[in-house]
Coordinates of C-alpha atoms in Angstrom, one line a residue:
T6 CA 71.9 -65.1 -50.6
Q7 CA 75.5 -65.4 -49.0
P8 CA 75.1 -66.0 -45.2
A9 CA 76.1 -62.4 -42.8
M10 CA 79.5 -62.8 -41.4
P11 CA 79.5 -63.0 -37.7
Q12 CA 79.8 -59.9 -35.8
R13 CA 83.1 -59.7 -34.3
T14 CA 83.4 -59.2 -30.4
N15 CA 86.1 -58.3 -28.2
P16 CA 86.9 -60.5 -24.9
L17 CA 83.7 -57.8 -23.1
G18 CA 81.2 -58.8 -25.8
Q19 CA 80.9 -55.3 -27.3
P20 CA 80.9 -55.5 -31.1
I21 CA 84.3 -54.1 -32.8
G22 CA 85.1 -53.7 -36.1
E23 CA 87.3 -56.1 -38.7
P24 CA 90.9 -56.0 -37.7
V25 CA 93.7 -53.9 -40.3
P26 CA 96.6 -55.9 -39.9
N27 CA 100.3 -54.3 -40.4
W28 CA 98.7 -50.8 -41.3
T29 CA 100.8 -48.0 -41.6
P30 CA 100.6 -44.4 -42.5
R31 CA 100.8 -44.1 -46.2
P32 CA 102.7 -42.0 -48.5
R33 CA 101.7 -38.2 -49.4
P34 CA 100.5 -37.8 -53.0
P35 CA 103.1 -36.7 -54.9
R36 CA 104.1 -33.8 -57.5
T37 CA 104.5 -36.0 -60.4
P38 CA 102.5 -36.5 -63.6
M39 CA 100.1 -38.9 -64.0
Q40 CA 99.5 -40.2 -67.7
G41 CA 97.0 -41.8 -69.6
R42 CA 95.9 -42.3 -73.0
L43 CA 94.1 -39.1 -73.5
C44 CA 95.2 -36.6 -71.0
R45 CA 97.9 -36.3 -68.6
L46 CA 98.0 -34.4 -65.2
E47 CA 100.6 -32.8 -64.0
P48 CA 101.2 -30.3 -61.1
L49 CA 99.2 -26.8 -61.5
D50 CA 101.4 -24.0 -62.4
A51 CA 100.7 -20.8 -63.2
A52 CA 103.2 -19.8 -65.7
T53 CA 102.6 -23.4 -67.6
H54 CA 98.9 -23.5 -67.5
A55 CA 96.8 -20.3 -66.3
A56 CA 96.6 -18.5 -69.4
A57 CA 95.6 -21.5 -71.3
L58 CA 93.2 -22.4 -68.4
H59 CA 91.3 -19.0 -68.4
A60 CA 90.8 -18.9 -72.4
A61 CA 89.4 -22.4 -72.0
H62 CA 87.0 -21.6 -69.5
E63 CA 85.9 -18.4 -71.1
A64 CA 84.1 -21.0 -73.5
D65 CA 81.7 -20.9 -70.7
R66 CA 80.1 -17.4 -71.3
E67 CA 77.9 -17.8 -68.5
G68 CA 80.0 -18.7 -65.7
R69 CA 77.8 -21.8 -64.8
N70 CA 80.8 -23.8 -63.8
W71 CA 81.6 -22.0 -60.9
T72 CA 78.7 -21.7 -59.2
Y73 CA 79.5 -24.2 -56.7
L74 CA 82.8 -23.3 -56.3
P75 CA 83.9 -21.4 -53.3
Y76 CA 85.7 -19.4 -55.8
G77 CA 85.1 -17.7 -59.2
A78 CA 84.6 -17.0 -61.8
F79 CA 87.4 -14.7 -62.7
A80 CA 87.3 -11.6 -64.5
S81 CA 90.6 -11.8 -66.1
A82 CA 93.5 -13.7 -67.1
T83 CA 95.7 -11.8 -64.2
E84 CA 92.9 -12.7 -62.1
Y85 CA 93.0 -16.7 -62.7
A86 CA 96.8 -16.7 -62.8
A87 CA 97.2 -14.9 -59.3
W88 CA 94.7 -17.3 -58.1
V89 CA 96.7 -20.3 -59.2
E90 CA 99.6 -18.9 -58.1
S91 CA 98.2 -18.2 -54.3
V92 CA 97.1 -22.4 -54.8
Q93 CA 99.9 -24.4 -56.7
S94 CA 102.4 -24.6 -54.0
H95 CA 99.8 -26.0 -51.2
D96 CA 100.6 -29.5 -49.9
D97 CA 96.7 -29.5 -49.3
P98 CA 94.8 -29.3 -51.6
V99 CA 97.8 -30.4 -54.3
F100 CA 96.5 -29.3 -57.6
F101 CA 97.1 -30.7 -60.8
A102 CA 96.3 -29.2 -64.2
I103 CA 94.3 -31.7 -66.6
V104 CA 95.9 -31.6 -70.1
D105 CA 94.4 -32.6 -73.3
L106 CA 97.4 -35.2 -75.4
A107 CA 95.5 -34.6 -78.1
T108 CA 96.0 -30.3 -78.4
Q109 CA 98.9 -30.6 -75.0
R110 CA 96.4 -27.5 -73.9
P111 CA 95.5 -27.9 -70.3
V112 CA 91.5 -28.2 -70.4
G113 CA 90.7 -28.6 -66.8
V114 CA 92.1 -28.7 -62.7
A115 CA 91.6 -31.0 -60.0
S116 CA 93.3 -31.4 -56.6
Y117 CA 93.8 -34.1 -53.5
L118 CA 92.8 -32.7 -50.6
R119 CA 92.1 -33.6 -46.6
I120 CA 94.8 -35.9 -47.1
D121 CA 94.8 -38.0 -43.8
P122 CA 97.8 -40.4 -44.4
A123 CA 97.8 -41.9 -41.2
M124 CA 94.3 -42.8 -41.3
G125 CA 94.4 -43.6 -45.3
T126 CA 91.6 -41.3 -46.4
I127 CA 91.9 -38.7 -49.0
E128 CA 89.4 -36.9 -51.0
V129 CA 89.3 -35.6 -54.5
G130 CA 87.9 -31.9 -55.1
H131 CA 88.5 -28.6 -56.8
L132 CA 87.3 -29.9 -60.3
S133 CA 86.8 -27.1 -62.5
Y134 CA 86.4 -29.0 -66.0
T135 CA 85.8 -26.7 -69.1
P136 CA 83.6 -27.2 -71.9
A137 CA 86.4 -28.7 -74.0
L138 CA 86.7 -31.5 -71.1
Q139 CA 83.1 -32.0 -70.0
R140 CA 81.4 -35.1 -71.5
T141 CA 84.8 -36.7 -72.7
P142 CA 86.4 -39.3 -72.7
A143 CA 89.5 -37.7 -71.2
S144 CA 87.3 -36.2 -68.2
T145 CA 86.5 -39.9 -67.1
E146 CA 90.1 -41.1 -67.8
A147 CA 91.6 -38.4 -65.5
M148 CA 89.7 -39.4 -62.2
Y149 CA 90.3 -43.1 -62.9
L150 CA 94.0 -42.1 -63.3
M151 CA 93.5 -40.3 -59.9
M152 CA 91.8 -42.9 -58.4
R153 CA 94.7 -45.5 -59.6
R154 CA 97.4 -43.4 -57.7
V155 CA 95.6 -43.4 -54.3
F156 CA 94.8 -46.7 -54.2
D157 CA 97.5 -48.6 -56.3
E158 CA 100.1 -46.5 -55.8
L159 CA 100.1 -45.4 -52.6
G160 CA 97.6 -47.8 -50.6
Y161 CA 94.6 -45.4 -49.2
R162 CA 91.7 -47.2 -47.7
R163 CA 89.1 -44.7 -48.6
Y164 CA 88.8 -42.0 -51.8
E165 CA 85.9 -39.6 -50.9
W166 CA 84.1 -37.3 -52.9
K167 CA 82.0 -34.2 -51.5
C168 CA 79.8 -31.9 -53.2
D169 CA 76.7 -29.1 -53.0
S170 CA 73.8 -31.0 -52.5
L171 CA 71.9 -29.6 -55.0
N172 CA 74.8 -29.7 -57.6
A173 CA 73.1 -32.4 -59.8
P174 CA 75.7 -32.9 -62.4
S175 CA 78.5 -33.5 -59.6
V176 CA 76.0 -35.4 -57.6
A177 CA 75.8 -37.6 -60.8
A178 CA 79.2 -37.6 -61.9
A179 CA 80.0 -39.2 -58.5
K180 CA 77.5 -41.9 -59.0
R181 CA 78.4 -42.7 -62.4
L182 CA 82.1 -43.2 -61.2
G183 CA 81.5 -45.8 -58.7
F184 CA 81.0 -43.5 -55.5
R185 CA 78.5 -44.4 -52.8
F186 CA 76.3 -42.2 -51.1
E187 CA 76.7 -41.6 -47.6
G188 CA 74.6 -38.8 -46.9
T189 CA 74.2 -35.1 -46.3
F190 CA 75.6 -32.9 -43.8
R191 CA 73.4 -30.0 -43.3
Q192 CA 74.5 -26.7 -42.8
A193 CA 77.9 -27.7 -43.5
V194 CA 79.5 -24.6 -44.9
V195 CA 78.6 -21.0 -45.9
M196 CA 79.9 -20.4 -49.5
K197 CA 79.7 -17.1 -51.1
G198 CA 77.1 -15.7 -48.7
R199 CA 75.0 -18.9 -48.8
N200 CA 74.1 -22.0 -46.9
R201 CA 75.5 -25.6 -48.2
D202 CA 74.5 -28.8 -47.4
T203 CA 77.3 -31.0 -48.1
A204 CA 76.8 -34.5 -49.8
W205 CA 79.1 -37.3 -48.8
F206 CA 80.3 -40.0 -51.4
S207 CA 83.0 -42.4 -51.0
I208 CA 84.8 -45.7 -52.5
V209 CA 87.1 -47.6 -50.4
D210 CA 89.8 -50.2 -50.9
G211 CA 88.0 -53.6 -51.4
E212 CA 85.4 -52.0 -53.9
W213 CA 88.6 -50.8 -56.3
P214 CA 89.3 -53.9 -58.1
A215 CA 85.9 -54.5 -60.1
L216 CA 85.5 -50.4 -60.9
R217 CA 89.1 -50.8 -62.2
A218 CA 88.4 -53.1 -64.3
A219 CA 84.9 -51.4 -65.0
F220 CA 87.0 -47.8 -65.9
E221 CA 90.0 -50.0 -68.0
Q222 CA 87.0 -52.0 -70.3
W223 CA 84.9 -48.6 -71.1
L224 CA 88.2 -46.7 -71.3
D225 CA 89.4 -49.3 -74.5
P226 CA 89.6 -47.7 -77.5
A227 CA 87.3 -50.7 -79.0
N228 CA 83.9 -49.2 -76.5
F229 CA 84.1 -46.5 -79.1
D230 CA 82.8 -46.1 -82.6
A231 CA 84.5 -44.3 -85.4
T232 CA 82.7 -41.1 -84.3
G233 CA 83.9 -41.0 -81.0
A234 CA 80.7 -42.5 -79.0
Q235 CA 80.7 -44.5 -76.3
R236 CA 79.0 -48.5 -77.1
R237 CA 78.6 -49.3 -74.1
R238 CA 78.1 -46.8 -70.7
L239 CA 80.6 -46.9 -67.8
E240 CA 78.1 -48.3 -65.3
A241 CA 77.0 -51.2 -67.4
F242 CA 80.9 -52.7 -67.0
R243 CA 80.2 -52.9 -63.2

């Protein structure tokens, strides 16, 4: 084991954090596409995406994908389009549609939110993956592309993931993607008339280079067999 780093102190002998030299506020995330090999994220737009997204969500006949989101399910394409119109111009959250490059159809939504340029922190959320996107390599690539923009393009220090502590698939996804669990905020939210304890996860900039390498190795076509099944799990590359 490596020896522990000595605690930094001020002239009063009080312990203080490590310096962050030459820190400046970071840019806000731009409304520009993020292009991958399997998918593209582009600014969410009702006229372009709403009808196809609603149709893709219809495959989730029981509405399971909406249980832990503060909105939905939507009774009609018109209702869903109205929701998209209400959020598509927001500066926070900034919403993106996830487009499957094989079909050129939108199959999910993601956003940046709780954006704090001064402190260099930003959250990913409002994830609504249709059945066509769930458990596909493109679903992982979309998260990689959003992380790459945050850390490599914009230089943020901290990337957050928060979810209902009872949302087991979201908790598992956060851990699989490399987020570290930080704790549970009890009775944090009243959502759809019920309590939500919120689980907090994060990735910080010092962890990103190793995570980026793991994502890129996992996403490499050589990691998938002729049927599209992964040869090695993402966690195996970390």
